[in-house]
C-alpha cells in the first residue's frame, strides 16, 4: 500500500539502511538521559539519522535525566501539561511540535503551493510553548520517518485496532479490511464512537451504501492514492484530504451513482492510535523507563443548532 506521509517525505527509504521529577537509573547505576533513550531507539529502529532530517530533538536539553516517556501524535500544549502531571518528561511526538515542517527553526522561503516553511522564534505561541517546555524540564523528540519505516506499518494497524478491526485485515494488504456489512451511516457512527470524535469527523458519499471493504489511511491521503484505490473499496477512512481534490472527487462519484463513501477523522486523531502502539513498543525495548501514550483527541466543536 501507499503509506501515510509525515510532514517530510524525504525518508521513506529508511528500511534499507527536569523540574520536580526523580530520574530512573539503569543497570549500571547511571541515570538514563533523553539522549541515551534516543540512542536506544535509533539502535532498535536502525537506518540513517541525518542531523537535517525530520526526526530529532525539537526542544529541551537532551542531557536531561528521564523520569518517563510519553508518546503522542502531536505535542500540543494540552499534551505537554498532561505529561507533566504524569511525571513523564521525554515527549516522543509523530507530528511537528511548532506547527510547520521547519518545526521551530527560523522561517525560510515559502515552498510553492505549501506556504511558509515555519513560524519565527518570536511568534507568541511558539514562545509560550518553548517557555512551558523549559520551565518544566521537558524534552521533545520527533519520531516520524523512522517509525513509519517499520515494516509492521504501526500507524495503520494502530488505527485498525482502535476501530476494532485488527482481525479483519485482507491478506497481503495492511490497508484493506473486510468488516461486518453495515450501512455507511452506521459505520461512520461506529468510527465516531470508537475514536471519541466530536466535530472533526466528516463524511461524503452515499450514506446508505453497504460497507464491506474499507481502506484505512491515517495521516494525509494524497489525491493519487484516492484515485487509484477508491474503486476497490466501499469506504475510505483517512485522516485528512484536500477538499477540492479528494472530497469533491468522492462527491461527484456519488452524484454519478457510485455507492461509496469517504470519511475524514482529522489528521492527528487518525495518527493517535499508531503512537499508542509506539508507547507499547518503547516499553518492550526500554523496560527500565515507564512509557505511556497521551492522546491528542478531537479539538473541534460545533455550535448548538
PDB file of N, CA and C in Angstrom, residues 191-270:
ATOM      1  N   UNK A 191     -17.241   4.586  13.829  1.00  0.00           N
ATOM      2  CA  UNK A 191     -15.929   5.245  13.808  1.00  0.00           C
ATOM      3  C   UNK A 191     -15.913   6.429  14.767  1.00  0.00           C
ATOM      4  N   UNK A 192     -16.977   7.213  14.731  1.00  0.00           N
ATOM      5  CA  UNK A 192     -17.069   8.373  15.626  1.00  0.00           C
ATOM      6  C   UNK A 192     -17.000   7.945  17.084  1.00  0.00           C
ATOM      7  N   UNK A 193     -17.714   6.897  17.437  1.00  0.00           N
ATOM      8  CA  UNK A 193     -17.738   6.441  18.828  1.00  0.00           C
ATOM      9  C   UNK A 193     -16.411   5.820  19.250  1.00  0.00           C
ATOM     10  N   UNK A 194     -15.829   5.001  18.388  1.00  0.00           N
ATOM     11  CA  UNK A 194     -14.578   4.321  18.732  1.00  0.00           C
ATOM     12  C   UNK A 194     -13.431   5.308  18.929  1.00  0.00           C
ATOM     13  N   UNK A 195     -13.381   6.351  18.100  1.00  0.00           N
ATOM     14  CA  UNK A 195     -12.295   7.329  18.179  1.00  0.00           C
ATOM     15  C   UNK A 195     -12.637   8.515  19.073  1.00  0.00           C
ATOM     16  N   UNK A 196     -13.837   8.485  19.650  1.00  0.00           N
ATOM     17  CA  UNK A 196     -14.285   9.550  20.562  1.00  0.00           C
ATOM     18  C   UNK A 196     -14.207  10.928  19.890  1.00  0.00           C
ATOM     19  N   UNK A 197     -14.784  11.002  18.700  1.00  0.00           N
ATOM     20  CA  UNK A 197     -14.757  12.239  17.931  1.00  0.00           C
ATOM     21  C   UNK A 197     -15.917  13.143  18.314  1.00  0.00           C
ATOM     22  N   UNK A 198     -15.698  14.434  18.186  1.00  0.00           N
ATOM     23  CA  UNK A 198     -16.727  15.422  18.498  1.00  0.00           C
ATOM     24  C   UNK A 198     -17.268  16.024  17.199  1.00  0.00           C
ATOM     25  N   UNK A 199     -16.523  16.974  16.650  1.00  0.00           N
ATOM     26  CA  UNK A 199     -16.973  17.631  15.428  1.00  0.00           C
ATOM     27  C   UNK A 199     -15.973  17.499  14.291  1.00  0.00           C
ATOM     28  N   UNK A 200     -14.884  16.788  14.512  1.00  0.00           N
ATOM     29  CA  UNK A 200     -13.852  16.687  13.491  1.00  0.00           C
ATOM     30  C   UNK A 200     -14.155  15.715  12.378  1.00  0.00           C
ATOM     31  N   UNK A 201     -15.082  14.796  12.605  1.00  0.00           N
ATOM     32  CA  UNK A 201     -15.394  13.782  11.594  1.00  0.00           C
ATOM     33  C   UNK A 201     -16.272  14.374  10.495  1.00  0.00           C
ATOM     34  N   UNK A 202     -15.924  14.047   9.249  1.00  0.00           N
ATOM     35  CA  UNK A 202     -16.721  14.494   8.106  1.00  0.00           C
ATOM     36  C   UNK A 202     -16.893  13.315   7.146  1.00  0.00           C
ATOM     37  N   UNK A 203     -18.058  13.222   6.549  1.00  0.00           N
ATOM     38  CA  UNK A 203     -18.336  12.122   5.629  1.00  0.00           C
ATOM     39  C   UNK A 203     -18.989  12.663   4.368  1.00  0.00           C
ATOM     40  N   UNK A 204     -18.652  12.047   3.234  1.00  0.00           N
ATOM     41  CA  UNK A 204     -19.238  12.436   1.959  1.00  0.00           C
ATOM     42  C   UNK A 204     -19.495  11.160   1.162  1.00  0.00           C
ATOM     43  N   UNK A 205     -20.550  11.175   0.366  1.00  0.00           N
ATOM     44  CA  UNK A 205     -20.887   9.996  -0.424  1.00  0.00           C
ATOM     45  C   UNK A 205     -22.256   9.460  -0.045  1.00  0.00           C
ATOM     46  N   UNK A 206     -22.498   8.213  -0.378  1.00  0.00           N
ATOM     47  CA  UNK A 206     -23.802   7.587  -0.176  1.00  0.00           C
ATOM     48  C   UNK A 206     -23.919   7.049   1.248  1.00  0.00           C
ATOM     49  N   UNK A 207     -24.730   7.687   2.069  1.00  0.00           N
ATOM     50  CA  UNK A 207     -24.872   7.253   3.466  1.00  0.00           C
ATOM     51  C   UNK A 207     -25.587   5.911   3.585  1.00  0.00           C
ATOM     52  N   UNK A 208     -26.291   5.511   2.532  1.00  0.00           N
ATOM     53  CA  UNK A 208     -26.997   4.227   2.558  1.00  0.00           C
ATOM     54  C   UNK A 208     -26.210   3.098   1.901  1.00  0.00           C
ATOM     55  N   UNK A 209     -25.019   3.399   1.423  1.00  0.00           N
ATOM     56  CA  UNK A 209     -24.197   2.372   0.777  1.00  0.00           C
ATOM     57  C   UNK A 209     -23.883   1.258   1.764  1.00  0.00           C
ATOM     58  N   UNK A 210     -23.852   0.029   1.286  1.00  0.00           N
ATOM     59  CA  UNK A 210     -23.497  -1.105   2.132  1.00  0.00           C
ATOM     60  C   UNK A 210     -21.972  -1.207   2.179  1.00  0.00           C
ATOM     61  N   UNK A 211     -21.431  -1.094   3.371  1.00  0.00           N
ATOM     62  CA  UNK A 211     -19.977  -1.078   3.547  1.00  0.00           C
ATOM     63  C   UNK A 211     -19.491  -2.459   3.962  1.00  0.00           C
ATOM     64  N   UNK A 212     -18.600  -3.016   3.152  1.00  0.00           N
ATOM     65  CA  UNK A 212     -17.969  -4.300   3.475  1.00  0.00           C
ATOM     66  C   UNK A 212     -16.445  -4.162   3.525  1.00  0.00           C
ATOM     67  N   UNK A 213     -15.888  -3.506   2.517  1.00  0.00           N
ATOM     68  CA  UNK A 213     -14.423  -3.374   2.443  1.00  0.00           C
ATOM     69  C   UNK A 213     -14.026  -1.911   2.670  1.00  0.00           C
ATOM     70  N   UNK A 214     -13.050  -1.726   3.567  1.00  0.00           N
ATOM     71  CA  UNK A 214     -12.622  -0.387   3.979  1.00  0.00           C
ATOM     72  C   UNK A 214     -11.123  -0.235   3.752  1.00  0.00           C
ATOM     73  N   UNK A 215     -10.722   0.939   3.288  1.00  0.00           N
ATOM     74  CA  UNK A 215      -9.308   1.298   3.188  1.00  0.00           C
ATOM     75  C   UNK A 215      -8.989   2.284   4.301  1.00  0.00           C
ATOM     76  N   UNK A 216      -7.985   1.971   5.119  1.00  0.00           N
ATOM     77  CA  UNK A 216      -7.559   2.860   6.201  1.00  0.00           C
ATOM     78  C   UNK A 216      -6.316   3.628   5.776  1.00  0.00           C
ATOM     79  N   UNK A 217      -6.349   4.934   5.968  1.00  0.00           N
ATOM     80  CA  UNK A 217      -5.201   5.763   5.606  1.00  0.00           C
ATOM     81  C   UNK A 217      -5.026   6.865   6.649  1.00  0.00           C
ATOM     82  N   UNK A 218      -4.386   6.562   7.787  1.00  0.00           N
ATOM     83  CA  UNK A 218      -4.120   7.603   8.782  1.00  0.00           C
ATOM     84  C   UNK A 218      -3.167   8.647   8.220  1.00  0.00           C
ATOM     85  N   UNK A 219      -3.326   9.888   8.670  1.00  0.00           N
ATOM     86  CA  UNK A 219      -2.497  10.964   8.142  1.00  0.00           C
ATOM     87  C   UNK A 219      -3.169  11.622   6.951  1.00  0.00           C
ATOM     88  N   UNK A 220      -2.352  12.142   6.059  1.00  0.00           N
ATOM     89  CA  UNK A 220      -2.858  12.885   4.904  1.00  0.00           C
ATOM     90  C   UNK A 220      -2.835  12.010   3.658  1.00  0.00           C
ATOM     91  N   UNK A 221      -3.995  11.811   3.061  1.00  0.00           N
ATOM     92  CA  UNK A 221      -4.091  10.971   1.870  1.00  0.00           C
ATOM     93  C   UNK A 221      -3.971  11.826   0.618  1.00  0.00           C
ATOM     94  N   UNK A 222      -3.061  11.449  -0.262  1.00  0.00           N
ATOM     95  CA  UNK A 222      -2.859  12.194  -1.497  1.00  0.00           C
ATOM     96  C   UNK A 222      -3.975  11.902  -2.491  1.00  0.00           C
ATOM     97  N   UNK A 223      -4.204  12.819  -3.428  1.00  0.00           N
ATOM     98  CA  UNK A 223      -5.201  12.548  -4.466  1.00  0.00           C
ATOM     99  C   UNK A 223      -4.878  11.286  -5.261  1.00  0.00           C
ATOM    100  N   UNK A 224      -3.593  11.062  -5.547  1.00  0.00           N
ATOM    101  CA  UNK A 224      -3.212   9.894  -6.346  1.00  0.00           C
ATOM    102  C   UNK A 224      -3.639   8.596  -5.671  1.00  0.00           C
ATOM    103  N   UNK A 225      -3.459   8.530  -4.346  1.00  0.00           N
ATOM    104  CA  UNK A 225      -3.851   7.323  -3.616  1.00  0.00           C
ATOM    105  C   UNK A 225      -5.354   7.096  -3.712  1.00  0.00           C
ATOM    106  N   UNK A 226      -6.117   8.167  -3.553  1.00  0.00           N
ATOM    107  CA  UNK A 226      -7.569   8.019  -3.616  1.00  0.00           C
ATOM    108  C   UNK A 226      -8.019   7.620  -5.017  1.00  0.00           C
ATOM    109  N   UNK A 227      -7.461   8.260  -6.013  1.00  0.00           N
ATOM    110  CA  UNK A 227      -7.874   7.946  -7.385  1.00  0.00           C
ATOM    111  C   UNK A 227      -7.552   6.496  -7.738  1.00  0.00           C
ATOM    112  N   UNK A 228      -6.446   5.996  -7.216  1.00  0.00           N
ATOM    113  CA  UNK A 228      -6.027   4.633  -7.518  1.00  0.00           C
ATOM    114  C   UNK A 228      -6.851   3.584  -6.773  1.00  0.00           C
ATOM    115  N   UNK A 229      -7.339   3.930  -5.575  1.00  0.00           N
ATOM    116  CA  UNK A 229      -7.882   2.886  -4.710  1.00  0.00           C
ATOM    117  C   UNK A 229      -9.367   3.027  -4.364  1.00  0.00           C
ATOM    118  N   UNK A 230      -9.968   4.160  -4.674  1.00  0.00           N
ATOM    119  CA  UNK A 230     -11.358   4.368  -4.262  1.00  0.00           C
ATOM    120  C   UNK A 230     -12.286   3.335  -4.883  1.00  0.00           C
ATOM    121  N   UNK A 231     -12.024   2.936  -6.104  1.00  0.00           N
ATOM    122  CA  UNK A 231     -12.904   1.976  -6.775  1.00  0.00           C
ATOM    123  C   UNK A 231     -12.767   0.565  -6.217  1.00  0.00           C
ATOM    124  N   UNK A 232     -11.729   0.315  -5.388  1.00  0.00           N
ATOM    125  CA  UNK A 232     -11.520  -1.017  -4.811  1.00  0.00           C
ATOM    126  C   UNK A 232     -12.361  -1.258  -3.563  1.00  0.00           C
ATOM    127  N   UNK A 233     -12.861  -0.178  -2.963  1.00  0.00           N
ATOM    128  CA  UNK A 233     -13.458  -0.301  -1.631  1.00  0.00           C
ATOM    129  C   UNK A 233     -14.826   0.368  -1.588  1.00  0.00           C
ATOM    130  N   UNK A 234     -15.526   0.104  -0.489  1.00  0.00           N
ATOM    131  CA  UNK A 234     -16.808   0.765  -0.260  1.00  0.00           C
ATOM    132  C   UNK A 234     -16.639   2.055   0.537  1.00  0.00           C
ATOM    133  N   UNK A 235     -15.563   2.106   1.335  1.00  0.00           N
ATOM    134  CA  UNK A 235     -15.343   3.257   2.213  1.00  0.00           C
ATOM    135  C   UNK A 235     -13.852   3.485   2.398  1.00  0.00           C
ATOM    136  N   UNK A 236     -13.443   4.749   2.340  1.00  0.00           N
ATOM    137  CA  UNK A 236     -12.089   5.143   2.726  1.00  0.00           C
ATOM    138  C   UNK A 236     -12.179   5.923   4.023  1.00  0.00           C
ATOM    139  N   UNK A 237     -11.337   5.553   4.986  1.00  0.00           N
ATOM    140  CA  UNK A 237     -11.209   6.304   6.239  1.00  0.00           C
ATOM    141  C   UNK A 237      -9.821   6.926   6.240  1.00  0.00           C
ATOM    142  N   UNK A 238      -9.758   8.238   6.097  1.00  0.00           N
ATOM    143  CA  UNK A 238      -8.485   8.951   6.044  1.00  0.00           C
ATOM    144  C   UNK A 238      -8.434   9.982   7.165  1.00  0.00           C
ATOM    145  N   UNK A 239      -7.220  10.400   7.478  1.00  0.00           N
ATOM    146  CA  UNK A 239      -7.074  11.470   8.453  1.00  0.00           C
ATOM    147  C   UNK A 239      -7.537  12.788   7.870  1.00  0.00           C
ATOM    148  N   UNK A 240      -6.907  13.172   6.764  1.00  0.00           N
ATOM    149  CA  UNK A 240      -7.289  14.408   6.088  1.00  0.00           C
ATOM    150  C   UNK A 240      -7.056  14.260   4.593  1.00  0.00           C
ATOM    151  N   UNK A 241      -7.738  15.108   3.828  1.00  0.00           N
ATOM    152  CA  UNK A 241      -7.570  15.163   2.377  1.00  0.00           C
ATOM    153  C   UNK A 241      -7.656  16.625   1.965  1.00  0.00           C
ATOM    154  N   UNK A 242      -7.284  16.894   0.724  1.00  0.00           N
ATOM    155  CA  UNK A 242      -7.521  18.222   0.166  1.00  0.00           C
ATOM    156  C   UNK A 242      -8.949  18.261  -0.362  1.00  0.00           C
ATOM    157  N   UNK A 243      -9.733  19.188   0.160  1.00  0.00           N
ATOM    158  CA  UNK A 243     -11.162  19.190  -0.143  1.00  0.00           C
ATOM    159  C   UNK A 243     -11.446  19.325  -1.630  1.00  0.00           C
ATOM    160  N   UNK A 244     -10.763  20.236  -2.293  1.00  0.00           N
ATOM    161  CA  UNK A 244     -11.091  20.483  -3.702  1.00  0.00           C
ATOM    162  C   UNK A 244     -10.652  19.339  -4.607  1.00  0.00           C
ATOM    163  N   UNK A 245      -9.815  18.452  -4.088  1.00  0.00           N
ATOM    164  CA  UNK A 245      -9.383  17.295  -4.873  1.00  0.00           C
ATOM    165  C   UNK A 245     -10.160  16.048  -4.442  1.00  0.00           C
ATOM    166  N   UNK A 246      -9.847  15.517  -3.285  1.00  0.00           N
ATOM    167  CA  UNK A 246     -10.413  14.236  -2.861  1.00  0.00           C
ATOM    168  C   UNK A 246     -11.888  14.311  -2.500  1.00  0.00           C
ATOM    169  N   UNK A 247     -12.265  15.309  -1.701  1.00  0.00           N
ATOM    170  CA  UNK A 247     -13.645  15.376  -1.216  1.00  0.00           C
ATOM    171  C   UNK A 247     -14.631  15.498  -2.371  1.00  0.00           C
ATOM    172  N   UNK A 248     -14.362  16.395  -3.273  1.00  0.00           N
ATOM    173  CA  UNK A 248     -15.311  16.605  -4.362  1.00  0.00           C
ATOM    174  C   UNK A 248     -15.194  15.542  -5.446  1.00  0.00           C
ATOM    175  N   UNK A 249     -14.089  14.841  -5.488  1.00  0.00           N
ATOM    176  CA  UNK A 249     -14.000  13.639  -6.327  1.00  0.00           C
ATOM    177  C   UNK A 249     -15.001  12.607  -5.815  1.00  0.00           C
ATOM    178  N   UNK A 250     -15.015  12.407  -4.483  1.00  0.00           N
ATOM    179  CA  UNK A 250     -15.967  11.468  -3.881  1.00  0.00           C
ATOM    180  C   UNK A 250     -17.399  11.949  -4.056  1.00  0.00           C
ATOM    181  N   UNK A 251     -17.608  13.259  -3.925  1.00  0.00           N
ATOM    182  CA  UNK A 251     -18.953  13.809  -4.084  1.00  0.00           C
ATOM    183  C   UNK A 251     -19.462  13.619  -5.511  1.00  0.00           C
ATOM    184  N   UNK A 252     -18.590  13.818  -6.485  1.00  0.00           N
ATOM    185  CA  UNK A 252     -19.004  13.637  -7.875  1.00  0.00           C
ATOM    186  C   UNK A 252     -19.260  12.168  -8.194  1.00  0.00           C
ATOM    187  N   UNK A 253     -18.494  11.272  -7.580  1.00  0.00           N
ATOM    188  CA  UNK A 253     -18.767   9.842  -7.770  1.00  0.00           C
ATOM    189  C   UNK A 253     -20.158   9.494  -7.237  1.00  0.00           C
ATOM    190  N   UNK A 254     -20.522  10.090  -6.112  1.00  0.00           N
ATOM    191  CA  UNK A 254     -21.844   9.859  -5.530  1.00  0.00           C
ATOM    192  C   UNK A 254     -22.931  10.387  -6.466  1.00  0.00           C
ATOM    193  N   UNK A 255     -22.728  11.597  -6.987  1.00  0.00           N
ATOM    194  CA  UNK A 255     -23.696  12.186  -7.912  1.00  0.00           C
ATOM    195  C   UNK A 255     -23.854  11.334  -9.168  1.00  0.00           C
ATOM    196  N   UNK A 256     -22.756  10.688  -9.566  1.00  0.00           N
ATOM    197  CA  UNK A 256     -22.781   9.829 -10.755  1.00  0.00           C
ATOM    198  C   UNK A 256     -23.375   8.455 -10.477  1.00  0.00           C
ATOM    199  N   UNK A 257     -23.736   8.190  -9.206  1.00  0.00           N
ATOM    200  CA  UNK A 257     -24.405   6.938  -8.880  1.00  0.00           C
ATOM    201  C   UNK A 257     -23.555   5.890  -8.201  1.00  0.00           C
ATOM    202  N   UNK A 258     -22.308   6.210  -7.891  1.00  0.00           N
ATOM    203  CA  UNK A 258     -21.438   5.248  -7.213  1.00  0.00           C
ATOM    204  C   UNK A 258     -21.794   5.158  -5.729  1.00  0.00           C
ATOM    205  N   UNK A 259     -21.959   3.944  -5.234  1.00  0.00           N
ATOM    206  CA  UNK A 259     -22.347   3.743  -3.842  1.00  0.00           C
ATOM    207  C   UNK A 259     -21.102   3.529  -2.978  1.00  0.00           C
ATOM    208  N   UNK A 260     -20.383   4.621  -2.742  1.00  0.00           N
ATOM    209  CA  UNK A 260     -19.174   4.599  -1.924  1.00  0.00           C
ATOM    210  C   UNK A 260     -19.196   5.806  -1.001  1.00  0.00           C
ATOM    211  N   UNK A 261     -18.246   5.829  -0.066  1.00  0.00           N
ATOM    212  CA  UNK A 261     -18.188   6.958   0.861  1.00  0.00           C
ATOM    213  C   UNK A 261     -16.745   7.225   1.276  1.00  0.00           C
ATOM    214  N   UNK A 262     -16.513   8.457   1.674  1.00  0.00           N
ATOM    215  CA  UNK A 262     -15.213   8.905   2.175  1.00  0.00           C
ATOM    216  C   UNK A 262     -15.424   9.542   3.540  1.00  0.00           C
ATOM    217  N   UNK A 263     -14.597   9.147   4.504  1.00  0.00           N
ATOM    218  CA  UNK A 263     -14.659   9.715   5.854  1.00  0.00           C
ATOM    219  C   UNK A 263     -13.299  10.292   6.211  1.00  0.00           C
ATOM    220  N   UNK A 264     -13.289  11.508   6.730  1.00  0.00           N
ATOM    221  CA  UNK A 264     -12.061  12.067   7.297  1.00  0.00           C
ATOM    222  C   UNK A 264     -12.285  12.289   8.788  1.00  0.00           C
ATOM    223  N   UNK A 265     -11.315  11.861   9.578  1.00  0.00           N
ATOM    224  CA  UNK A 265     -11.445  11.927  11.039  1.00  0.00           C
ATOM    225  C   UNK A 265     -10.694  13.103  11.640  1.00  0.00           C
ATOM    226  N   UNK A 266      -9.796  13.696  10.856  1.00  0.00           N
ATOM    227  CA  UNK A 266      -8.823  14.641  11.378  1.00  0.00           C
ATOM    228  C   UNK A 266      -7.459  13.962  11.364  1.00  0.00           C
ATOM    229  N   UNK A 267      -6.480  14.642  10.854  1.00  0.00           N
ATOM    230  CA  UNK A 267      -5.161  14.028  10.657  1.00  0.00           C
ATOM    231  C   UNK A 267      -4.561  13.488  11.947  1.00  0.00           C
ATOM    232  N   UNK A 268      -4.479  14.343  12.959  1.00  0.00           N
ATOM    233  CA  UNK A 268      -3.795  13.945  14.193  1.00  0.00           C
ATOM    234  C   UNK A 268      -4.572  12.852  14.917  1.00  0.00           C
ATOM    235  N   UNK A 269      -5.893  12.954  14.932  1.00  0.00           N
ATOM    236  CA  UNK A 269      -6.715  11.917  15.565  1.00  0.00           C
ATOM    237  C   UNK A 269      -6.471  10.559  14.915  1.00  0.00           C
ATOM    238  N   UNK A 270      -6.315  10.547  13.603  1.00  0.00           N
ATOM    239  CA  UNK A 270      -6.091   9.278  12.903  1.00  0.00           C
ATOM    240  C   UNK A 270      -4.727   8.681  13.225  1.00  0.00           C
TER     241      UNK A 270
END
